[in-house]
C-alpha positions as semicolon CSV with decimal commas, in nm:
position;residue;x (nm);y (nm);z (nm)
1;M;0,000;0,000;0,000
2;T;0,124;0,350;-0,084
3;D;0,102;0,645;0,154
4;R;-0,021;0,978;0,018
5;V;0,113;1,314;0,127
6;D;-0,002;1,652;-0,008
7;I;0,266;1,919;-0,037
8;E;0,230;2,289;-0,119
9;T;0,434;2,397;-0,420
10;P;0,450;2,698;-0,654
11;L;0,178;2,525;-0,862
12;G;-0,056;2,436;-0,578
13;S;-0,088;2,126;-0,365
14;I;0,084;1,822;-0,517
15;S;-0,012;1,469;-0,413
16;V;0,283;1,235;-0,373
17;Y;0,233;0,861;-0,326
18;Q;0,515;0,694;-0,133
19;K;0,621;0,334;-0,083
20;G;0,940;0,160;0,023
21;S;1,262;0,285;0,175
22;G;1,618;0,354;0,068
23;E;1,749;0,596;-0,191
24;P;1,461;0,807;-0,324
25;V;1,324;0,770;-0,677
26;L;1,075;1,031;-0,798
27;L;0,826;0,938;-1,074
28;W;0,646;1,206;-1,284
29;P;0,397;1,083;-1,551
30;S;0,275;1,203;-1,890
31;L;0,022;1,474;-1,956
32;L;-0,335;1,347;-1,889
33;M;-0,201;1,065;-1,669
34;D;-0,159;1,044;-1,292
35;H;0,062;0,846;-1,053
36;T;-0,114;0,520;-1,145
37;L;0,083;0,516;-1,471
38;W;0,369;0,391;-1,250
39;T;0,180;0,121;-1,058
40;Q;0,407;-0,162;-1,169
41;Q;0,723;0,044;-1,132
42;I;0,626;0,138;-0,777
43;E;0,579;-0,227;-0,686
44;H;0,906;-0,323;-0,854
45;L;1,122;-0,044;-0,711
46;A;0,979;-0,020;-0,358
47;G;1,176;-0,325;-0,247
48;Q;1,502;-0,129;-0,281
49;Y;1,406;0,238;-0,310
50;R;1,183;0,497;-0,153
51;T;0,948;0,557;-0,445
52;L;0,762;0,887;-0,474
53;A;0,504;0,895;-0,753
54;F;0,351;1,232;-0,842
55;D;0,005;1,335;-0,942
56;P;0,135;1,632;-1,142
57;P;-0,025;1,978;-1,127
58;G;-0,390;1,969;-1,229
59;H;-0,409;1,589;-1,234
60;G;-0,531;1,319;-0,998
61;T;-0,571;1,444;-0,643
62;S;-0,334;1,739;-0,689
63;S;-0,483;2,088;-0,700
64;P;-0,638;2,209;-1,025
65;V;-0,429;2,461;-1,215
66;T;-0,577;2,798;-1,309
67;R;-0,301;2,944;-1,527
68;T;-0,027;2,847;-1,765
69;F;0,314;2,762;-1,624
70;T;0,666;2,677;-1,733
71;L;0,879;2,364;-1,714
72;D;1,107;2,562;-1,483
73;E;0,815;2,605;-1,243
74;C;0,755;2,229;-1,262
75;A;1,118;2,176;-1,163
76;D;1,063;2,416;-0,874
77;C;0,766;2,201;-0,767
78;V;0,995;1,899;-0,750
79;C;1,238;2,094;-0,533
80;A;0,954;2,205;-0,306
81;V;0,849;1,843;-0,258
82;L;1,205;1,732;-0,192
83;D;1,253;2,013;0,060
84;A;0,928;1,930;0,241
85;L;1,029;1,565;0,265
86;E;1,387;1,657;0,364
87;I;1,534;1,479;0,061
88;P;1,848;1,654;-0,061
89;R;1,895;1,439;-0,372
90;T;1,692;1,192;-0,576
91;H;1,683;0,968;-0,878
92;F;1,422;1,087;-1,128
93;V;1,208;0,889;-1,373
94;G;0,974;1,077;-1,605
95;N;0,751;1,004;-1,901
96;S;0,687;1,270;-2,168
97;W;0,594;1,577;-1,955
98;G;0,784;1,408;-1,675
99;A;1,086;1,354;-1,899
100;M;1,089;1,724;-1,987
101;V;1,064;1,819;-1,620
102;G;1,343;1,579;-1,528
103;A;1,572;1,723;-1,793
104;V;1,508;2,081;-1,681
105;L;1,550;1,980;-1,316
106;A;1,886;1,820;-1,393
107;A;1,998;2,130;-1,582
108;R;1,877;2,386;-1,328
109;Y;1,943;2,194;-1,006
110;P;2,220;1,940;-1,075
111;E;2,285;1,892;-0,704
112;R;1,932;1,749;-0,662
113;V;1,952;1,481;-0,934
114;A;2,160;1,167;-0,879
115;S;2,045;1,013;-1,209
116;A;1,753;1,043;-1,449
117;V;1,562;0,808;-1,676
118;L;1,366;1,006;-1,936
119;L;1,100;0,815;-2,131
120;N;0,962;0,955;-2,458
121;G;1,058;1,316;-2,394
122;T;1,170;1,607;-2,607
123;A;1,384;1,916;-2,582
124;S;1,217;2,079;-2,882
125;P;0,915;2,308;-2,920
126;A;0,591;2,152;-3,037
127;S;0,527;2,136;-3,409
128;P;0,223;2,321;-3,550
129;L;0,057;1,984;-3,613
130;Q;0,110;1,870;-3,253
131;R;-0,027;2,198;-3,119
132;M;-0,333;2,164;-3,339
133;K;-0,405;1,802;-3,240
134;F;-0,389;1,868;-2,867
135;R;-0,586;2,192;-2,900
136;I;-0,864;2,009;-3,083
137;L;-0,864;1,732;-2,820
138;V;-0,900;1,960;-2,519
139;T;-1,147;2,188;-2,697
140;A;-1,368;1,888;-2,773
141;A;-1,328;1,766;-2,414
142;G;-1,439;2,107;-2,291
143;I;-1,752;2,091;-2,504
144;L;-1,830;1,736;-2,393
145;G;-1,728;1,790;-2,031
146;S;-1,467;1,512;-2,019
147;L;-1,225;1,297;-2,219
148;R;-1,481;1,015;-2,233
149;P;-1,660;0,888;-2,547
150;P;-1,660;0,985;-2,828
151;L;-1,298;1,094;-2,771
152;D;-1,180;0,745;-2,673
153;R;-1,028;0,667;-3,010
154;A;-0,835;0,995;-3,026
155;V;-0,695;0,947;-2,675
156;L;-0,589;0,588;-2,742
157;R;-0,425;0,674;-3,075
158;A;-0,232;0,956;-2,912
159;F;-0,084;0,739;-2,639
160;L;-0,075;0,380;-2,763
161;G;0,070;0,225;-3,077
162;P;-0,067;-0,054;-3,294
163;T;0,093;-0,330;-3,087
164;S;-0,069;-0,218;-2,762
165;L;-0,402;-0,142;-2,928
166;R;-0,401;-0,492;-3,074
167;S;-0,266;-0,700;-2,789
168;R;-0,269;-0,506;-2,458
169;P;-0,635;-0,435;-2,372
170;E;-0,545;-0,369;-2,009
171;A;-0,326;-0,078;-2,118
172;A;-0,610;0,072;-2,321
173;E;-0,850;0,033;-2,029
174;T;-0,610;0,210;-1,794
175;V;-0,551;0,500;-2,034
176;L;-0,923;0,559;-2,080
177;E;-0,996;0,527;-1,708
178;V;-0,727;0,774;-1,603
179;A;-0,799;1,021;-1,885
180;S;-1,169;1,020;-1,798
181;R;-1,084;1,158;-1,452
182;V;-0,885;1,455;-1,581
183;N;-1,012;1,800;-1,485
184;V;-1,080;1,949;-1,829
185;E;-1,014;2,310;-1,729
186;S;-0,680;2,210;-1,576
187;A;-0,601;2,007;-1,886
188;R;-0,643;2,315;-2,104
189;Y;-0,382;2,506;-1,906
190;C;-0,152;2,205;-1,893
191;V;-0,172;2,147;-2,269
192;R;-0,097;2,513;-2,338
193;S;0,198;2,501;-2,098
194;V;0,348;2,163;-2,190
195;V;0,261;2,156;-2,560
196;S;0,166;2,489;-2,718
197;E;0,407;2,713;-2,524
198;R;0,687;2,461;-2,473
199;P;1,026;2,628;-2,533
200;D;1,332;2,505;-2,716
201;N;1,549;2,359;-2,437
202;V;1,822;2,202;-2,647
203;G;2,077;2,461;-2,535
204;L;1,976;2,430;-2,170
205;L;2,031;2,053;-2,167
206;A;2,394;2,098;-2,265
207;G;2,452;2,186;-1,899
208;V;2,320;1,856;-1,759
209;S;2,592;1,673;-1,566
210;S;2,391;1,390;-1,406
211;P;2,391;1,040;-1,559
212;V;2,091;1,019;-1,791
213;L;1,918;0,737;-1,978
214;V;1,681;0,844;-2,257
215;V;1,430;0,588;-2,386
216;A;1,209;0,602;-2,696
217;G;0,912;0,388;-2,801
218;V;0,939;0,303;-3,168
219;E;0,560;0,333;-3,220
220;D;0,522;0,670;-3,043
221;R;0,305;0,905;-3,253
222;I;0,365;1,208;-3,029
223;F;0,745;1,207;-3,018
224;P;0,901;1,000;-3,297
225;V;1,228;0,823;-3,228
226;S;1,424;1,092;-3,413
227;E;1,294;1,361;-3,177
228;V;1,371;1,160;-2,863
229;R;1,715;1,079;-3,004
230;A;1,774;1,452;-3,050
231;M;1,693;1,504;-2,683
232;A;1,951;1,241;-2,588
233;A;2,207;1,403;-2,816
234;A;2,156;1,736;-2,638
235;I;2,252;1,583;-2,300
236;P;2,624;1,521;-2,252
237;G;2,699;1,151;-2,210
238;A;2,334;1,040;-2,219
239;H;2,259;0,679;-2,305
240;F;1,986;0,615;-2,561
241;V;1,764;0,307;-2,595
242;V;1,478;0,231;-2,835
243;I;1,201;-0,012;-2,733
244;D;1,018;-0,202;-3,007
245;G;0,646;-0,277;-2,995
246;A;0,553;0,013;-2,768
247;A;0,456;0,377;-2,803
248;H;0,419;0,677;-2,569
249;L;0,334;0,519;-2,232
250;L;0,618;0,270;-2,201
251;A;0,576;0,216;-1,826
252;L;0,222;0,095;-1,888
253;E;0,274;-0,086;-2,219
254;V;0,594;-0,277;-2,144
255;P;0,635;-0,254;-1,765
256;G;0,877;-0,546;-1,742
257;R;1,118;-0,393;-1,992
258;V;1,095;-0,052;-1,825
259;N;1,149;-0,203;-1,481
260;E;1,460;-0,378;-1,608
261;L;1,603;-0,065;-1,771
262;V;1,531;0,157;-1,472
263;S;1,663;-0,092;-1,215
264;D;1,985;-0,154;-1,407
265;F;2,049;0,217;-1,461
266;L;1,978;0,318;-1,103
267;A;2,196;0,037;-0,973
268;Q;2,488;0,183;-1,166
269;H;2,440;0,521;-1,000
270;R;2,366;0,449;-0,635
271;F;2,457;0,726;-0,394
272;A;2,472;0,790;-0,022
273;P;2,160;0,994;0,071
C-alpha cells in the first residue's frame, strides 16, 4: 500500500504517493495521466528504493491549475516536494511531460539529481501539427465535459501504438480510465503550458551533468524516435535506448522492460543519501 502526502508547491498542492525505503526515486507521468501510470514500477522499485510517484499539477488528487506555467516552475515544484520531505537528492524517472521536467530539473538543479531516466521526452518546441491536435482534443473535451466517449479513439491513438491497441487491452483500459478523470479546465492550461508554449530547451540541456538514460518507443506518434534521439544528443553523455512494440506510455505498455532498464540504470548510480 502506498502512503499519500499533499505538499504545497508553486503550482498548488501536489499529491505524492510513497512506498518503500532507501534511496529516493521520484516518478512524474505524462500529460493526462496520474501516478497510477507507474503502478508496476512502484511495486518493482519499492523493495530497494523509496518511491515517490507524483500526481502532477492539475491531475489526480493534486490541486487544479488555473493558469499556464513553465517547465522551470515544474522543476521548482519537484524541489519544493524534496525540501518538504527533507530529501536533498533523488533519482528521477519521467515520461513525456515528466521527462521534460526531469531534464530541466537536472539542468537547473544538478545537485538534486543523482540520475535520471527520461522516457519519450523532447527538448524541442511543439510542431504546428502537434499543437493543433492537442488543441482540438482539449477543446472537444471542454464541449463534452470530459475525455470520455466519443474521444476514446483519439486518446488511445495519441498514447498507444498498434501493438498495444491490438494485444494489450489492459493498457487501453487504464488509459481511458485515467484520462476520464482529468479535470478538463486544468487540462487546457496544462496542454498550453506543456505543448503549445513549450520552449526550445536544447541549449539548456547541454549543462546537464547527471547520468541520464533516454528511452524512446518506436511506435510513439507524439514524439518519434528521431525527436527523442535529438533530446539524448543534447545531454552530454546520455545513453539512448529504443524499445520495439511500444509507443508513448512505455511504463504501462511494457512494464517489465521498463522495470529492467530503470533498475539496471539506477543500480549503476547508487549514492549515499
